[in-house]
Amino acid sequence: EMDQHEKTVGYFKKSIGLDSKGSQAGTMAVYIAEYYFDLDRYNEAIHFYRLLYHQMEPYQKALADYKVAWCLINLKKYTEAEAGFIKIIKNNYDKGVVEDSYKDLAFLITQEKNENIVLQKARAAFVKPQIRAKFIYYCLIFYLQQSKNEPRQVLFKEIFSIQ
């Protein structure tokens, strides 16, 4: 027997097929995408997060972008995931999603142990100094959690030069 979510997904797909311009089509696409995300079917989730993106409300776009970035992480497409988090931070659609994106991007990028490479990525991604400083702040937090006895002078200097 199909579970209720699977039935709902089927109805929503049919509804989108009949009228993809309907007022609730974007919401239905997000619901379907979330269903596939929860099943670890990331390529299908990405498809539905992007399907009716242009019709979504700003908070839905923020959620869709964020979840696509996480789908990409789960698919081990880290560079694409980084680009997704950068887009969210720059678009600034939803405060909560933006904050999570700073943290998730910093976590991803600090897997790189060379702080000069991290600084290059930060400068390339964020032209606005205050956004770059906030991002570097999160990078420093992750580095300090990983190893407290390794000073990150390059990143500290960058933040102080911005302030």
Coordinates of C-alpha atoms in Angstrom, one line a residue:
E1 CA 0.0 0.0 0.0
M2 CA 1.3 3.5 -0.9
D3 CA 1.9 5.7 2.1
Q4 CA 0.0 9.1 2.2
H5 CA 3.1 11.1 1.2
E6 CA 3.6 9.0 -1.9
K7 CA -0.1 9.4 -2.9
T8 CA 0.2 13.2 -2.3
V9 CA 3.3 13.4 -4.5
G10 CA 1.5 11.5 -7.2
Y11 CA -1.5 14.0 -7.0
F12 CA 0.8 17.0 -7.0
K13 CA 2.8 15.8 -10.0
K14 CA -0.5 15.3 -11.9
S15 CA -1.7 18.7 -10.8
I16 CA 1.5 20.4 -12.0
G17 CA 1.3 18.5 -15.3
L18 CA -2.2 19.9 -15.8
D19 CA -1.5 23.4 -14.7
S20 CA 2.1 24.3 -14.0
K21 CA 1.2 28.0 -13.8
G22 CA -1.3 27.5 -11.0
S23 CA -0.9 29.6 -7.8
Q24 CA 0.1 26.6 -5.7
A25 CA 2.3 24.8 -8.3
G26 CA 5.5 26.2 -6.8
T27 CA 4.5 25.0 -3.3
M28 CA 3.6 21.6 -4.7
A29 CA 7.0 21.4 -6.4
V30 CA 8.8 22.1 -3.1
Y31 CA 6.7 19.5 -1.3
I32 CA 7.7 16.9 -4.0
A33 CA 11.3 17.9 -3.7
E34 CA 11.3 17.6 0.1
Y35 CA 9.7 14.1 -0.3
Y36 CA 12.6 13.0 -2.6
F37 CA 15.2 14.7 -0.4
D38 CA 14.0 12.8 2.7
L39 CA 14.3 9.6 0.6
D40 CA 17.9 10.5 -0.3
R41 CA 16.9 10.7 -3.9
Y42 CA 18.9 13.9 -4.5
N43 CA 18.8 14.2 -8.3
E44 CA 15.0 14.0 -8.3
A45 CA 14.9 16.4 -5.4
I46 CA 17.1 18.9 -7.3
H47 CA 14.8 18.5 -10.4
F48 CA 11.7 19.5 -8.4
Y49 CA 13.4 22.3 -6.4
R50 CA 14.3 23.9 -9.7
L51 CA 11.2 23.0 -11.7
L52 CA 9.0 26.0 -10.9
Y53 CA 11.7 28.1 -9.2
H54 CA 10.6 31.3 -11.0
Q55 CA 7.1 31.0 -9.5
M56 CA 8.2 30.5 -5.9
E57 CA 7.9 33.0 -3.1
P58 CA 11.3 34.4 -1.9
Y59 CA 11.3 32.1 1.3
Q60 CA 10.6 29.1 -1.0
K61 CA 13.5 30.1 -3.3
A62 CA 15.8 30.4 -0.3
L63 CA 14.7 26.9 0.9
A64 CA 15.0 25.4 -2.6
D65 CA 18.5 26.9 -3.1
Y66 CA 19.6 25.7 0.4
K67 CA 18.3 22.2 -0.1
V68 CA 19.8 22.0 -3.6
A69 CA 23.2 22.9 -2.1
W70 CA 22.7 20.1 0.4
C71 CA 21.7 17.7 -2.3
L72 CA 24.9 18.6 -4.1
I73 CA 26.9 17.9 -0.9
N74 CA 25.3 14.5 -0.6
L75 CA 26.1 13.8 -4.3
K76 CA 29.8 14.9 -3.5
K77 CA 29.6 17.9 -5.8
Y78 CA 31.3 20.2 -3.4
T79 CA 32.2 23.0 -5.7
E80 CA 28.6 23.3 -7.0
A81 CA 27.4 23.2 -3.4
E82 CA 29.7 26.1 -2.4
A83 CA 28.4 28.1 -5.4
G84 CA 24.8 27.4 -4.1
F85 CA 25.6 28.7 -0.6
I86 CA 27.3 31.8 -2.0
K87 CA 24.2 32.5 -4.1
I88 CA 22.0 32.3 -1.0
I89 CA 24.3 34.6 1.0
K90 CA 24.4 37.2 -1.9
N91 CA 20.6 37.1 -2.6
N92 CA 19.8 37.4 1.1
Y93 CA 16.2 36.0 0.7
D94 CA 15.7 34.6 4.2
K95 CA 17.7 35.6 7.3
G96 CA 17.7 32.1 8.8
V97 CA 18.7 30.3 5.6
V98 CA 21.4 32.9 5.0
E99 CA 22.9 32.4 8.5
D100 CA 22.8 28.6 8.0
S101 CA 24.5 29.1 4.6
Y102 CA 27.3 31.1 6.1
K103 CA 28.0 28.3 8.5
D104 CA 27.6 25.4 6.0
L105 CA 29.8 27.2 3.5
A106 CA 32.5 27.9 6.2
F107 CA 32.4 24.2 7.3
L108 CA 32.8 23.0 3.7
I109 CA 35.6 25.4 2.8
T110 CA 37.5 24.8 6.1
Q111 CA 38.0 21.2 5.1
E112 CA 40.8 22.9 3.2
K113 CA 43.6 23.2 5.7
N114 CA 45.5 26.0 3.9
E115 CA 44.1 29.3 5.1
N116 CA 45.5 31.2 2.2
I117 CA 43.3 29.1 -0.2
V118 CA 40.3 29.8 2.1
L119 CA 41.1 33.5 2.0
Q120 CA 41.4 33.4 -1.8
K121 CA 37.9 31.8 -2.0
A122 CA 36.5 34.3 0.4
R123 CA 37.8 37.2 -1.6
A124 CA 36.6 35.7 -4.8
A125 CA 33.1 35.0 -3.5
F126 CA 32.4 38.1 -1.4
V127 CA 33.4 41.5 -2.7
K128 CA 31.6 43.4 0.0
P129 CA 34.0 43.6 3.0
Q130 CA 31.3 43.1 5.7
I131 CA 30.0 39.9 4.1
R132 CA 33.5 38.6 3.6
A133 CA 34.4 39.4 7.3
K134 CA 31.3 37.6 8.5
F135 CA 32.2 34.5 6.4
I136 CA 35.8 34.5 7.6
Y137 CA 34.5 34.8 11.1
Y138 CA 32.6 31.5 10.7
C139 CA 35.7 29.9 9.0
L140 CA 37.8 30.9 12.1
I141 CA 35.2 29.3 14.4
F142 CA 35.4 26.0 12.5
Y143 CA 39.2 26.1 12.4
L144 CA 39.4 26.8 16.2
Q145 CA 37.0 23.9 16.8
Q146 CA 39.3 21.6 14.7
S147 CA 42.5 22.6 16.4
K148 CA 42.9 25.3 19.0
N149 CA 46.7 25.4 18.9
E150 CA 47.0 26.4 15.3
P151 CA 46.8 30.1 15.0
R152 CA 45.0 31.3 11.8
Q153 CA 46.9 34.6 11.4
V154 CA 46.1 35.2 7.7
L155 CA 42.4 35.1 8.4
F156 CA 42.6 37.2 11.6
K157 CA 44.6 39.8 9.7
E158 CA 42.0 39.9 7.0
I159 CA 39.2 40.5 9.5
F160 CA 41.1 43.2 11.3
S161 CA 42.0 45.0 8.0
I162 CA 38.2 45.0 7.2
Q163 CA 37.2 46.4 10.6

